[in-house]
Short mmCIF file of C-alpha atoms and ligand atoms in Angstrom, two decimals:
data_model
loop_
_atom_site.label_atom_id
_atom_site.label_comp_id
_atom_site.label_asym_id
_atom_site.label_seq_id
_atom_site.Cartn_x
_atom_site.Cartn_y
_atom_site.Cartn_z
CA MET A 1 0.16 -24.17 -11.05
CA ILE A 2 -0.85 -20.94 -9.45
CA SER A 3 -4.20 -22.53 -8.65
CA ARG A 4 -2.43 -24.56 -6.01
CA ILE A 5 -1.70 -21.35 -4.19
CA GLU A 6 -4.28 -20.72 -1.53
CA HIS A 7 -5.26 -17.12 -2.10
CA GLY A 8 -6.19 -15.54 -5.39
CA LEU A 9 -6.73 -11.81 -5.58
CA GLY A 10 -4.86 -10.06 -2.81
CA TRP A 11 -2.71 -13.11 -2.03
CA TRP A 12 -0.02 -10.71 -0.85
CA ARG A 13 -2.16 -9.66 2.11
CA HIS A 14 -1.78 -13.18 3.46
CA ALA A 15 1.83 -13.60 2.53
CA VAL A 16 4.91 -13.92 4.68
CA PHE A 17 7.74 -12.78 2.41
CA TYR A 18 11.33 -13.90 2.59
CA GLN A 19 14.01 -11.87 0.85
CA ILE A 20 16.77 -13.86 -0.80
CA TYR A 21 20.00 -12.14 -1.76
CA PRO A 22 20.98 -14.72 -4.39
CA LEU A 23 24.73 -14.12 -4.20
CA SER A 24 24.73 -15.24 -0.59
CA PHE A 25 22.06 -17.90 -0.28
CA ALA A 26 23.41 -21.19 -1.62
CA ASP A 27 26.17 -21.97 -4.11
CA SER A 28 25.57 -25.04 -6.27
CA ASN A 29 28.73 -24.97 -8.41
CA GLY A 30 31.55 -24.17 -6.02
CA ASP A 31 32.46 -20.76 -7.43
CA GLY A 32 31.82 -19.09 -4.08
CA PHE A 33 28.80 -17.11 -5.26
CA GLY A 34 25.24 -18.17 -4.56
CA ASP A 35 23.15 -19.07 -7.61
CA LEU A 36 19.67 -20.03 -8.77
CA ALA A 37 20.21 -23.79 -8.62
CA GLY A 38 21.37 -23.25 -5.04
CA ILE A 39 18.10 -21.49 -4.24
CA ILE A 40 16.11 -24.32 -5.82
CA SER A 41 17.90 -26.78 -3.55
CA LYS A 42 16.70 -24.80 -0.53
CA LEU A 43 13.05 -24.34 -1.47
CA ASP A 44 11.96 -27.14 0.85
CA TYR A 45 13.63 -25.34 3.71
CA LEU A 46 11.69 -22.19 2.88
CA SER A 47 8.30 -23.76 2.36
CA ASP A 48 8.37 -26.69 4.78
CA THR A 49 10.82 -25.90 7.52
CA LEU A 50 10.30 -22.17 7.75
CA GLY A 51 6.84 -21.99 6.25
CA VAL A 52 7.00 -18.75 4.24
CA ASN A 53 4.78 -18.45 1.19
CA ALA A 54 6.37 -15.69 -0.86
CA LEU A 55 9.92 -14.91 -1.97
CA TRP A 56 11.56 -11.71 -3.11
CA LEU A 57 14.69 -12.39 -5.12
CA SER A 58 17.26 -9.63 -5.40
CA PRO A 59 18.73 -9.29 -8.92
CA PHE A 60 20.15 -12.24 -10.82
CA TYR A 61 20.22 -10.53 -14.23
CA LYS A 62 23.20 -10.00 -16.48
CA SER A 63 25.46 -7.51 -14.78
CA PRO A 64 29.09 -6.45 -14.49
CA MET A 65 28.45 -6.56 -10.70
CA ARG A 66 29.67 -3.07 -9.93
CA ASP A 67 26.72 -2.84 -7.56
CA TRP A 68 26.27 -6.60 -7.26
CA GLY A 69 23.45 -6.98 -9.72
CA TYR A 70 21.73 -3.64 -9.20
CA ASP A 71 23.63 -2.52 -12.30
CA ILE A 72 21.88 -4.47 -15.02
CA SER A 73 23.38 -4.91 -18.47
CA GLY A 74 20.76 -7.36 -19.74
CA HIS A 75 17.27 -7.23 -18.21
CA THR A 76 16.04 -10.40 -19.83
CA GLU A 77 19.20 -12.42 -19.34
CA VAL A 78 20.41 -14.29 -16.30
CA ASP A 79 24.00 -13.58 -15.37
CA PRO A 80 26.14 -16.72 -15.80
CA LEU A 81 27.17 -16.33 -12.16
CA PHE A 82 23.60 -17.29 -11.23
CA GLY A 83 22.75 -19.80 -13.97
CA ASP A 84 20.56 -19.33 -17.01
CA LEU A 85 17.04 -18.44 -17.99
CA GLU A 86 15.91 -22.05 -17.89
CA THR A 87 17.01 -22.32 -14.28
CA ALA A 88 15.19 -19.10 -13.45
CA GLU A 89 12.03 -20.55 -14.97
CA LEU A 90 12.53 -23.77 -13.07
CA LEU A 91 12.97 -21.83 -9.85
CA ILE A 92 9.69 -19.99 -10.39
CA GLU A 93 7.93 -23.24 -11.22
CA GLU A 94 9.38 -25.13 -8.27
CA ALA A 95 8.46 -22.34 -5.88
CA HIS A 96 4.91 -22.30 -7.24
CA ARG A 97 4.70 -26.06 -6.89
CA ARG A 98 5.39 -25.58 -3.19
CA GLY A 99 2.75 -22.87 -2.87
CA MET A 100 5.20 -19.98 -2.78
CA ARG A 101 4.89 -16.82 -4.84
CA VAL A 102 7.97 -15.20 -6.35
CA ILE A 103 8.62 -11.52 -6.90
CA VAL A 104 11.78 -10.20 -8.50
CA ASP A 105 13.61 -6.90 -8.53
CA TYR A 106 12.68 -4.37 -11.19
CA VAL A 107 15.60 -1.98 -11.38
CA MET A 108 14.55 0.75 -13.75
CA ASN A 109 15.81 4.00 -12.35
CA HIS A 110 19.12 3.17 -13.99
CA THR A 111 21.02 0.50 -15.89
CA SER A 112 24.63 -0.53 -16.03
CA GLU A 113 26.89 1.59 -18.21
CA GLU A 114 27.46 -1.68 -20.08
CA HIS A 115 23.81 -2.05 -21.00
CA PRO A 116 23.45 -2.00 -24.81
CA TRP A 117 20.93 0.86 -24.43
CA PHE A 118 23.54 3.01 -22.73
CA VAL A 119 26.37 1.94 -25.01
CA GLU A 120 24.20 3.09 -27.91
CA SER A 121 23.07 6.25 -26.13
CA ARG A 122 26.63 7.22 -25.32
CA SER A 123 27.92 6.56 -28.84
CA SER A 124 27.00 10.01 -30.18
CA ARG A 125 24.83 13.01 -29.53
CA ASP A 126 22.75 11.91 -32.52
CA SER A 127 22.18 8.39 -31.32
CA PRO A 128 18.53 7.35 -31.60
CA LYS A 129 18.81 6.30 -27.96
CA ARG A 130 20.55 9.48 -26.79
CA ASP A 131 17.41 10.62 -25.00
CA TRP A 132 16.86 7.25 -23.28
CA TYR A 133 19.25 8.55 -20.64
CA VAL A 134 19.69 12.01 -19.18
CA TRP A 135 22.38 13.97 -21.01
CA ARG A 136 23.11 17.64 -20.31
CA ASP A 137 25.64 20.23 -21.44
CA PRO A 138 28.21 21.38 -18.91
CA LYS A 139 27.78 24.80 -17.35
CA PRO A 140 29.83 27.49 -19.12
CA ASP A 141 32.70 26.85 -16.70
CA GLY A 142 32.64 23.16 -17.55
CA SER A 143 31.10 22.06 -14.25
CA PRO A 144 28.09 19.72 -13.89
CA PRO A 145 24.60 21.04 -14.71
CA ASN A 146 23.54 21.31 -11.05
CA ASN A 147 24.58 20.44 -7.49
CA TRP A 148 22.92 17.06 -7.19
CA VAL A 149 24.96 14.40 -5.46
CA SER A 150 24.75 10.67 -5.89
CA VAL A 151 23.46 8.49 -3.05
CA PHE A 152 26.82 6.74 -2.96
CA SER A 153 28.55 10.17 -2.67
CA GLY A 154 30.19 12.42 -5.24
CA PRO A 155 28.41 14.36 -7.99
CA ALA A 156 25.37 12.81 -9.65
CA TRP A 157 26.81 13.78 -13.05
CA THR A 158 29.74 12.36 -14.99
CA LEU A 159 31.24 13.96 -18.06
CA ASP A 160 31.47 11.81 -21.13
CA GLU A 161 34.62 13.22 -22.72
CA ALA A 162 33.88 11.86 -26.18
CA THR A 163 30.54 13.60 -26.62
CA GLY A 164 31.19 16.52 -24.26
CA GLN A 165 28.02 16.09 -22.19
CA TYR A 166 27.27 14.99 -18.66
CA TYR A 167 25.02 12.03 -17.92
CA ARG A 168 23.09 11.76 -14.68
CA HIS A 169 23.38 8.92 -12.19
CA THR A 170 21.56 8.68 -8.88
CA TYR A 171 24.00 6.00 -7.76
CA LEU A 172 27.41 5.03 -9.17
CA SER A 173 28.74 6.68 -12.30
CA ARG A 174 28.54 3.17 -13.71
CA GLN A 175 24.76 3.26 -13.19
CA PRO A 176 23.41 5.91 -15.59
CA ASP A 177 19.82 7.05 -14.97
CA LEU A 178 17.17 6.12 -17.51
CA ASN A 179 15.03 8.96 -18.81
CA TRP A 180 11.45 8.09 -17.88
CA ARG A 181 10.23 11.17 -19.74
CA ASN A 182 11.04 9.47 -23.03
CA GLU A 183 8.19 7.32 -24.29
CA GLU A 184 10.41 4.77 -25.99
CA THR A 185 12.27 4.20 -22.73
CA VAL A 186 9.00 3.74 -20.91
CA ASP A 187 7.78 1.22 -23.49
CA ALA A 188 11.05 -0.71 -23.32
CA ALA A 189 10.88 -0.76 -19.52
CA HIS A 190 7.30 -2.03 -19.63
CA ASP A 191 8.39 -4.79 -21.99
CA VAL A 192 10.96 -5.90 -19.43
CA ALA A 193 8.17 -6.24 -16.87
CA ARG A 194 6.12 -8.25 -19.35
CA PHE A 195 9.06 -10.51 -20.11
CA TRP A 196 9.24 -11.66 -16.48
CA LEU A 197 5.48 -11.73 -15.94
CA ASP A 198 5.25 -13.98 -19.00
CA ARG A 199 7.67 -16.30 -17.21
CA GLY A 200 5.36 -16.50 -14.26
CA VAL A 201 6.78 -14.12 -11.69
CA ASP A 202 4.18 -12.85 -9.25
CA GLY A 203 5.30 -9.27 -9.26
CA PHE A 204 8.11 -6.89 -8.56
CA ARG A 205 10.04 -5.05 -5.95
CA LEU A 206 10.62 -1.72 -7.66
CA ASP A 207 14.09 -0.46 -6.92
CA ALA A 208 14.60 3.25 -6.20
CA ALA A 209 10.92 3.73 -6.93
CA HIS A 210 10.69 7.34 -5.74
CA GLN A 211 13.81 8.44 -7.57
CA MET A 212 12.67 7.74 -11.10
CA MET A 213 11.18 11.21 -11.60
CA LYS A 214 13.15 14.30 -10.71
CA ASP A 215 12.54 18.01 -11.14
CA PRO A 216 12.27 18.72 -14.89
CA LEU A 217 13.89 22.12 -14.25
CA GLU A 218 16.74 20.36 -12.47
CA ARG A 219 17.00 23.01 -9.77
CA ASP A 220 19.85 22.88 -7.26
CA ASN A 221 18.97 21.18 -4.00
CA PRO A 222 19.18 23.58 -1.05
CA PRO A 223 22.05 22.88 1.34
CA ALA A 224 20.84 21.33 4.60
CA PRO A 225 20.80 23.85 7.45
CA HIS A 226 23.04 23.00 10.42
CA ASP A 227 20.16 22.00 12.63
CA TYR A 228 18.41 20.04 9.88
CA ASP A 229 16.71 17.03 11.34
CA ARG A 230 17.60 14.32 8.89
CA PRO A 231 14.75 11.91 8.32
CA TRP A 232 16.71 8.75 8.93
CA LYS A 233 20.17 7.31 9.34
CA ASP A 234 23.36 9.25 8.68
CA MET A 235 23.88 9.13 4.92
CA GLY A 236 27.23 10.94 4.90
CA GLU A 237 27.71 13.62 2.25
CA TYR A 238 24.25 12.92 0.82
CA ASP A 239 22.88 14.63 3.94
CA ASP A 240 24.59 17.91 3.04
CA PHE A 241 21.48 18.71 0.98
CA VAL A 242 17.75 18.62 1.40
CA HIS A 243 16.62 16.33 -1.39
CA LEU A 244 13.79 18.40 -2.75
CA TYR A 245 14.45 18.25 -6.45
CA ASP A 246 16.20 14.96 -7.15
CA LEU A 247 13.39 12.61 -6.21
CA GLY A 248 9.66 12.28 -6.04
CA HIS A 249 8.53 14.79 -8.68
CA PRO A 250 4.72 14.50 -8.93
CA ASP A 251 5.06 12.85 -12.37
CA ILE A 252 6.24 9.78 -10.50
CA HIS A 253 2.63 8.90 -9.77
CA GLU A 254 1.71 8.63 -13.43
CA LEU A 255 4.74 6.43 -13.98
CA HIS A 256 3.60 4.07 -11.22
CA ARG A 257 0.03 4.07 -12.54
CA GLN A 258 1.38 2.94 -15.88
CA ILE A 259 3.52 0.17 -14.44
CA ARG A 260 0.53 -0.96 -12.41
CA ALA A 261 -1.58 -1.09 -15.57
CA VAL A 262 1.04 -3.38 -17.12
CA VAL A 263 1.11 -5.80 -14.20
CA ASP A 264 -2.68 -5.75 -13.99
CA GLU A 265 -2.79 -7.26 -17.49
CA TYR A 266 -1.69 -10.54 -15.91
CA GLU A 267 -3.82 -13.26 -14.42
CA GLN A 268 -1.53 -14.20 -11.59
CA ASN A 269 -2.59 -10.99 -9.78
CA PRO A 270 0.91 -9.65 -9.62
CA PHE A 271 2.00 -7.55 -6.71
CA THR A 272 4.26 -4.51 -6.61
CA VAL A 273 6.15 -3.10 -3.67
CA GLY A 274 8.35 -0.07 -4.14
CA GLU A 275 11.52 1.02 -2.43
CA ILE A 276 10.28 4.38 -1.17
CA HIS A 277 12.54 6.13 1.31
CA ILE A 278 10.09 8.84 2.22
CA PHE A 279 9.41 9.58 5.85
CA ASP A 280 6.61 12.09 5.54
CA LEU A 281 3.68 9.71 5.99
CA PRO A 282 1.06 11.38 3.75
CA GLU A 283 3.61 11.71 0.96
CA TRP A 284 4.72 8.12 1.48
CA ALA A 285 1.10 6.97 1.33
CA SER A 286 0.53 8.86 -1.92
CA TYR A 287 2.39 6.02 -3.66
CA TYR A 288 -0.65 3.78 -3.23
CA GLY A 289 -2.46 6.14 -5.61
CA GLU A 290 -5.74 7.89 -4.91
CA ASN A 291 -7.63 4.98 -6.38
CA LEU A 292 -5.14 2.39 -5.15
CA ASP A 293 -3.90 2.30 -8.72
CA GLN A 294 -0.16 2.74 -8.19
CA LEU A 295 2.03 0.49 -6.05
CA HIS A 296 0.26 -2.21 -4.09
CA MET A 297 2.48 -0.97 -1.30
CA PRO A 298 5.39 1.35 -0.78
CA PHE A 299 7.95 -0.34 1.44
CA ASN A 300 7.44 0.83 5.00
CA PHE A 301 10.87 1.94 6.16
CA HIS A 302 9.40 3.71 9.17
CA LEU A 303 9.83 0.81 11.55
CA MET A 304 13.54 0.66 10.69
CA ALA A 305 13.87 4.31 11.64
CA CYS A 306 11.86 4.06 14.86
CA ASP A 307 13.34 4.18 18.34
CA TRP A 308 13.05 0.80 19.99
CA ASP A 309 10.84 1.57 22.95
CA ALA A 310 7.19 0.87 23.62
CA GLY A 311 6.00 4.48 23.37
CA SER A 312 7.77 5.26 20.09
CA LEU A 313 6.72 1.98 18.53
CA ARG A 314 3.12 2.50 19.47
CA VAL A 315 2.98 5.99 17.96
CA LEU A 316 4.78 4.86 14.83
CA ILE A 317 2.63 1.80 14.22
CA GLU A 318 -0.59 3.73 14.73
CA ALA A 319 0.63 6.57 12.52
CA VAL A 320 1.59 4.23 9.68
CA LEU A 321 -1.72 2.37 9.82
CA TRP A 322 -3.66 5.62 10.01
CA ASN A 323 -1.96 6.86 6.85
CA VAL A 324 -2.54 3.74 4.76
CA PRO A 325 -5.45 4.67 2.50
CA ALA A 326 -8.79 2.89 2.90
CA GLY A 327 -8.60 -0.46 1.16
CA GLY A 328 -4.80 -0.38 1.19
CA TRP A 329 -2.48 -2.72 3.01
CA THR A 330 1.01 -2.17 4.35
CA ASN A 331 4.11 -4.19 5.16
CA TRP A 332 6.64 -4.40 7.98
CA PHE A 333 10.29 -5.33 7.90
CA LEU A 334 13.42 -4.84 9.96
CA GLY A 335 16.13 -5.83 7.54
CA ASN A 336 17.18 -5.92 3.92
CA HIS A 337 20.34 -6.10 1.83
CA ASP A 338 21.05 -2.39 2.30
CA GLU A 339 20.83 -2.16 6.08
CA LYS A 340 22.70 -3.42 9.09
CA ARG A 341 21.13 -6.63 10.31
CA LEU A 342 18.35 -6.37 12.83
CA ALA A 343 20.21 -8.42 15.46
CA THR A 344 23.12 -6.01 15.11
CA ARG A 345 21.08 -2.81 15.09
CA LEU A 346 18.72 -3.73 17.90
CA GLY A 347 20.93 -6.18 19.76
CA ALA A 348 20.57 -9.94 20.03
CA GLU A 349 18.22 -9.72 23.01
CA ASN A 350 15.73 -7.80 20.88
CA ALA A 351 15.88 -10.05 17.83
CA ARG A 352 13.31 -12.47 19.22
CA LEU A 353 11.01 -9.68 20.28
CA ALA A 354 11.36 -8.18 16.81
CA ALA A 355 10.29 -11.48 15.25
CA LEU A 356 7.15 -11.50 17.35
CA LEU A 357 6.39 -7.90 16.43
CA LEU A 358 6.93 -8.40 12.70
CA LEU A 359 4.74 -11.46 12.51
CA THR A 360 1.82 -10.07 14.49
CA LEU A 361 1.40 -6.55 13.12
CA ARG A 362 -1.32 -5.69 10.64
CA GLY A 363 0.47 -5.85 7.29
CA THR A 364 2.62 -8.20 5.28
CA PRO A 365 5.92 -9.13 6.98
CA PHE A 366 9.18 -9.35 5.04
CA ILE A 367 11.99 -11.43 6.55
CA TYR A 368 15.55 -10.86 5.35
CA TYR A 369 17.43 -14.12 4.79
CA GLY A 370 19.34 -15.24 7.87
CA ASP A 371 17.41 -13.04 10.27
CA GLU A 372 15.45 -16.14 11.17
CA LEU A 373 18.74 -17.54 12.50
CA GLY A 374 19.60 -14.37 14.38
CA MET A 375 22.51 -13.71 12.01
CA GLN A 376 24.59 -10.66 12.89
CA ASP A 377 26.58 -8.27 10.74
CA VAL A 378 30.04 -9.62 10.05
CA GLU A 379 33.17 -7.51 10.41
CA ILE A 380 34.77 -7.63 6.96
CA PRO A 381 38.58 -7.81 7.05
CA ALA A 382 40.49 -5.21 5.03
CA GLY A 383 40.88 -6.31 1.46
CA GLN A 384 37.77 -8.48 1.43
CA SER A 385 35.11 -5.83 1.05
CA ARG A 386 32.91 -5.86 -2.02
CA ASP A 387 30.38 -3.07 -1.68
CA PRO A 388 31.01 0.07 -3.75
CA TRP A 389 29.07 2.22 -1.27
CA GLY A 390 31.32 1.03 1.56
CA ALA A 391 34.34 1.85 -0.61
CA ASN A 392 33.11 5.46 -0.82
CA VAL A 393 31.69 5.89 2.68
CA SER A 394 33.04 3.21 5.00
CA PHE A 395 30.33 3.38 7.68
CA LEU A 396 27.65 2.81 5.03
CA GLY A 397 29.16 -0.42 3.72
CA ARG A 398 26.62 -3.21 3.27
CA ASP A 399 28.85 -6.29 3.06
CA GLY A 400 28.41 -7.14 6.72
CA ALA A 401 24.71 -7.85 6.21
CA ARG A 402 25.25 -9.81 3.00
CA THR A 403 27.46 -12.64 4.21
CA PRO A 404 26.68 -16.25 3.28
CA MET A 405 23.62 -17.97 4.66
CA GLN A 406 24.54 -20.37 7.44
CA TRP A 407 23.18 -23.82 6.68
CA THR A 408 25.34 -26.25 8.65
CA SER A 409 28.26 -26.43 11.07
CA GLY A 410 30.39 -27.92 8.29
CA VAL A 411 32.90 -26.30 5.96
CA ASN A 412 31.79 -22.82 4.88
CA ALA A 413 28.52 -23.35 6.71
CA GLY A 414 27.36 -25.55 3.85
CA PHE A 415 27.07 -22.45 1.66
CA THR A 416 29.77 -23.38 -0.86
CA ASP A 417 32.48 -25.92 -1.66
CA GLY A 418 34.62 -23.08 -2.92
CA THR A 419 35.80 -19.84 -1.36
CA PRO A 420 32.82 -17.77 -0.26
CA TRP A 421 32.62 -14.38 -1.96
CA LEU A 422 32.23 -12.73 1.44
CA PRO A 423 33.56 -14.12 4.72
CA LEU A 424 31.34 -16.24 6.94
CA ALA A 425 30.18 -15.12 10.33
CA PRO A 426 32.51 -16.36 13.08
CA ASP A 427 29.57 -17.93 14.95
CA TYR A 428 28.32 -20.06 12.07
CA GLU A 429 29.17 -23.36 13.74
CA GLN A 430 26.54 -22.68 16.39
CA ARG A 431 24.22 -20.43 14.43
CA ASN A 432 22.99 -22.35 11.42
CA VAL A 433 19.87 -24.03 10.06
CA GLU A 434 20.98 -27.54 10.97
CA ALA A 435 21.82 -26.78 14.59
CA GLU A 436 18.88 -24.48 15.19
CA SER A 437 16.35 -26.83 13.65
CA THR A 438 16.94 -29.37 16.37
CA ASP A 439 17.01 -26.85 19.20
CA GLU A 440 13.45 -26.17 20.34
CA ALA A 441 14.54 -22.93 21.98
CA SER A 442 16.30 -21.50 18.92
CA ILE A 443 15.23 -18.31 17.20
CA LEU A 444 14.65 -20.36 14.03
CA ASN A 445 12.07 -22.42 15.86
CA LEU A 446 10.52 -19.23 17.19
CA TYR A 447 10.13 -17.97 13.61
CA ARG A 448 8.66 -21.30 12.56
CA ARG A 449 6.12 -21.24 15.37
CA LEU A 450 5.21 -17.64 14.66
CA ILE A 451 4.72 -18.25 10.96
CA ARG A 452 2.56 -21.28 11.62
CA LEU A 453 0.51 -19.50 14.23
CA ARG A 454 0.02 -16.57 11.87
CA SER A 455 -1.03 -18.75 8.97
CA GLY A 456 -3.63 -20.47 11.13
CA SER A 457 -5.02 -17.32 12.71
CA SER A 458 -7.09 -14.81 10.78
CA ALA A 459 -6.65 -12.32 13.63
CA LEU A 460 -2.88 -12.40 13.24
CA ARG A 461 -2.95 -12.46 9.44
CA ILE A 462 -5.57 -9.92 8.54
CA GLY A 463 -7.10 -8.81 11.82
CA SER A 464 -7.83 -5.25 12.81
CA PHE A 465 -5.23 -3.62 14.98
CA LEU A 466 -6.11 -1.92 18.22
CA SER A 467 -3.35 -0.65 20.42
CA HIS A 468 -4.17 -0.70 24.10
CA PRO A 469 -3.25 1.91 26.59
CA SER A 470 -0.79 -0.30 28.45
CA SER A 471 -0.77 -0.43 32.23
CA ASN A 472 3.02 -0.39 31.99
CA GLU A 473 4.82 2.16 29.83
CA ASP A 474 7.59 -0.28 28.92
CA VAL A 475 5.17 -2.79 27.47
CA LEU A 476 3.63 -2.44 24.03
CA VAL A 477 0.21 -4.04 23.99
CA TYR A 478 -2.13 -4.46 21.02
CA ARG A 479 -5.10 -6.55 20.10
CA LYS A 480 -5.78 -8.22 16.76
CA GLU A 481 -9.26 -9.30 15.81
CA ALA A 482 -10.90 -11.02 12.87
CA ASP A 483 -14.05 -13.11 12.76
CA ASP A 484 -14.21 -14.78 16.15
CA ASP A 485 -10.45 -14.89 16.56
CA THR A 486 -8.99 -12.43 19.08
CA LYS A 487 -5.40 -12.22 20.19
CA THR A 488 -3.53 -9.83 22.44
CA ILE A 489 0.15 -9.24 21.90
CA ALA A 490 2.27 -7.85 24.70
CA LEU A 491 5.94 -6.95 24.24
CA ASN A 492 8.18 -6.00 27.12
CA LEU A 493 10.70 -3.56 25.68
CA SER A 494 12.59 -3.17 28.94
CA ASP A 495 15.34 -5.03 30.74
CA ALA A 496 13.20 -5.61 33.82
CA TRP A 497 10.35 -7.97 34.63
CA CYS A 498 7.03 -6.22 33.97
CA ASP A 499 3.45 -6.95 34.91
CA VAL A 500 0.64 -5.82 32.62
CA LYS A 501 -3.11 -6.07 32.79
CA ILE A 502 -4.46 -8.36 30.08
CA ARG A 503 -7.96 -9.64 29.46
CA ALA A 504 -8.48 -13.29 30.40
CA GLY A 505 -7.19 -15.81 27.93
CA SER A 506 -4.35 -18.24 27.45
CA VAL A 507 -0.76 -17.84 26.36
CA VAL A 508 -0.18 -19.42 22.96
CA LEU A 509 3.38 -18.28 22.35
CA SER A 510 6.26 -16.62 24.14
CA SER A 511 9.29 -15.20 22.34
CA LEU A 512 11.61 -16.48 25.07
CA ASP A 513 10.17 -19.60 26.57
CA HIS A 514 8.88 -22.13 24.06
CA LYS A 515 7.22 -24.08 26.85
CA ARG A 516 5.27 -21.15 28.20
CA SER A 517 1.50 -21.63 28.09
CA GLY A 518 -1.30 -21.41 30.59
CA ARG A 519 -4.20 -19.21 31.62
CA VAL A 520 -4.04 -15.47 31.97
CA ASN A 521 -6.43 -14.09 34.53
CA GLY A 522 -6.28 -10.35 34.16
CA SER A 523 -2.55 -9.88 34.49
CA LEU A 524 0.60 -11.16 32.87
CA SER A 525 4.23 -11.17 33.99
CA LEU A 526 6.75 -10.69 31.25
CA ALA A 527 10.46 -11.43 31.50
CA PRO A 528 12.89 -8.77 30.25
CA ARG A 529 12.50 -8.47 26.44
CA GLU A 530 9.81 -11.08 26.37
CA GLY A 531 6.85 -10.93 24.02
CA VAL A 532 3.74 -13.03 24.42
CA ILE A 533 0.68 -13.82 22.34
CA VAL A 534 -2.53 -14.41 24.28
CA ASP A 535 -5.57 -16.03 22.74
CA HIS A 536 -9.00 -14.99 23.96
CA PRO A 537 -11.80 -17.49 23.75
C1 GLC B 1 18.51 0.26 -4.21
C2 GLC B 1 18.99 -1.11 -3.82
C3 GLC B 1 20.47 -1.04 -3.53
C4 GLC B 1 21.18 -0.55 -4.76
C5 GLC B 1 20.60 0.75 -5.24
C6 GLC B 1 21.10 1.11 -6.60
O1 GLC B 1 18.62 1.15 -3.16
O2 GLC B 1 18.25 -1.60 -2.76
O3 GLC B 1 20.98 -2.27 -3.13
O4 GLC B 1 22.54 -0.40 -4.47
O5 GLC B 1 19.20 0.69 -5.34
O6 GLC B 1 20.54 0.25 -7.54
#
């Protein structure tokens, strides 16, 4: 089956990924939650209409859903909410049949507290699995072993009254951390990877991939100084500390080498991408491994954190590419299930420009479901929120970016016959696959054109990247080249018309005007927030 997929080794360099959050994609049984059969029913949309060739599925494993599947209680079981193992296998097969690869989440920093491993580990201090998790005695005054806080706020330690010890959790207290310094745990975790690789998955998105190894001495994190320049968005109480000791201990690299060795046993050339929230570029790049023997790529969160202006983008893109080790390959994305949607963060007028940027940079693009429709974050009415992070720190709630996919103008946007688990966006009657498919000017059709153009152009797919000194500081200009294919991309980041100097060629795509074409003779006029791709003969 895999042989039908165009590219063998390094297929992921040519891929356009699409992230599906299964709970919100398509509901086949009317319970209001998306499921695997629902995804199968939409594979034609993904492969034919949209044209992507790789999928990342967020978790569909057995889970009490305290963190909506990122709290796994059975790694090799499918939660009944989503279907069963047979349906998961069918989904992988059906995606392959359409030439799409499938990667799945590998959540191994922690499990659910309901996982049989943890139930056993918690049962007594003498349990054979006690050391599979991280258990520590209280300090003499009964307080937690150190000052680490959980990402979702509150201490990273919870006391188990029955056995009198604290267990560590990077996230919710219901998500105890696995102990990756125990060999049995490591072997069991590797077997989970093998289980899914044996079922044909094409790799993994490694959840919390930099947090799996912490300081063995478990030193207190230093409090953040008042003027501390936090690396990214406001994380609430988590930002009260500089996270020196509770992530990224150098042992992490051996752990990733070992996981890589497991996936490399498989013939489908599996791919791994890790959730690495590290903003120091050399440290971030260290996750490729000196011999490119760790992750195929760390996720590149830098673009998400970048100011949206031509100068900042240029510096950022060049800096990321400069730091990718020789022979390595990066990725670009502007949305996922943990972040506010791109059309909400950057504004609707930038969403089309963002699409053009994502699909023309050097690196593998990841599209978050619904971004191809221009979906916005939805205001969740009181009483309907679902996200445990949002319950702890309201401004960090993620429900707004996880609302149901908008398929049609009909009831519940065609997502479900039941009551959707999260409310639909108020604009779904206009903004949906059905309506946008027939509107040549829609953002969906822009994505479709971009994906097709990229798949037919080696310059756009794998070309070298050369950023031009632009003749206008509001316009980001870069050239992509491969073989005899050369394209220039120009993005006007301002609200005014801009002229830029561009080598002679012809316009092949505009982010705003689907009819735009024609010769370029040395200079190009760009409408506010317009991006253009120029082909050079
Ligand atoms: C990762 C996931 C996020 C989840 C967390 C805990 O950050 O992306 O959705 O809540 O891990 O598993």
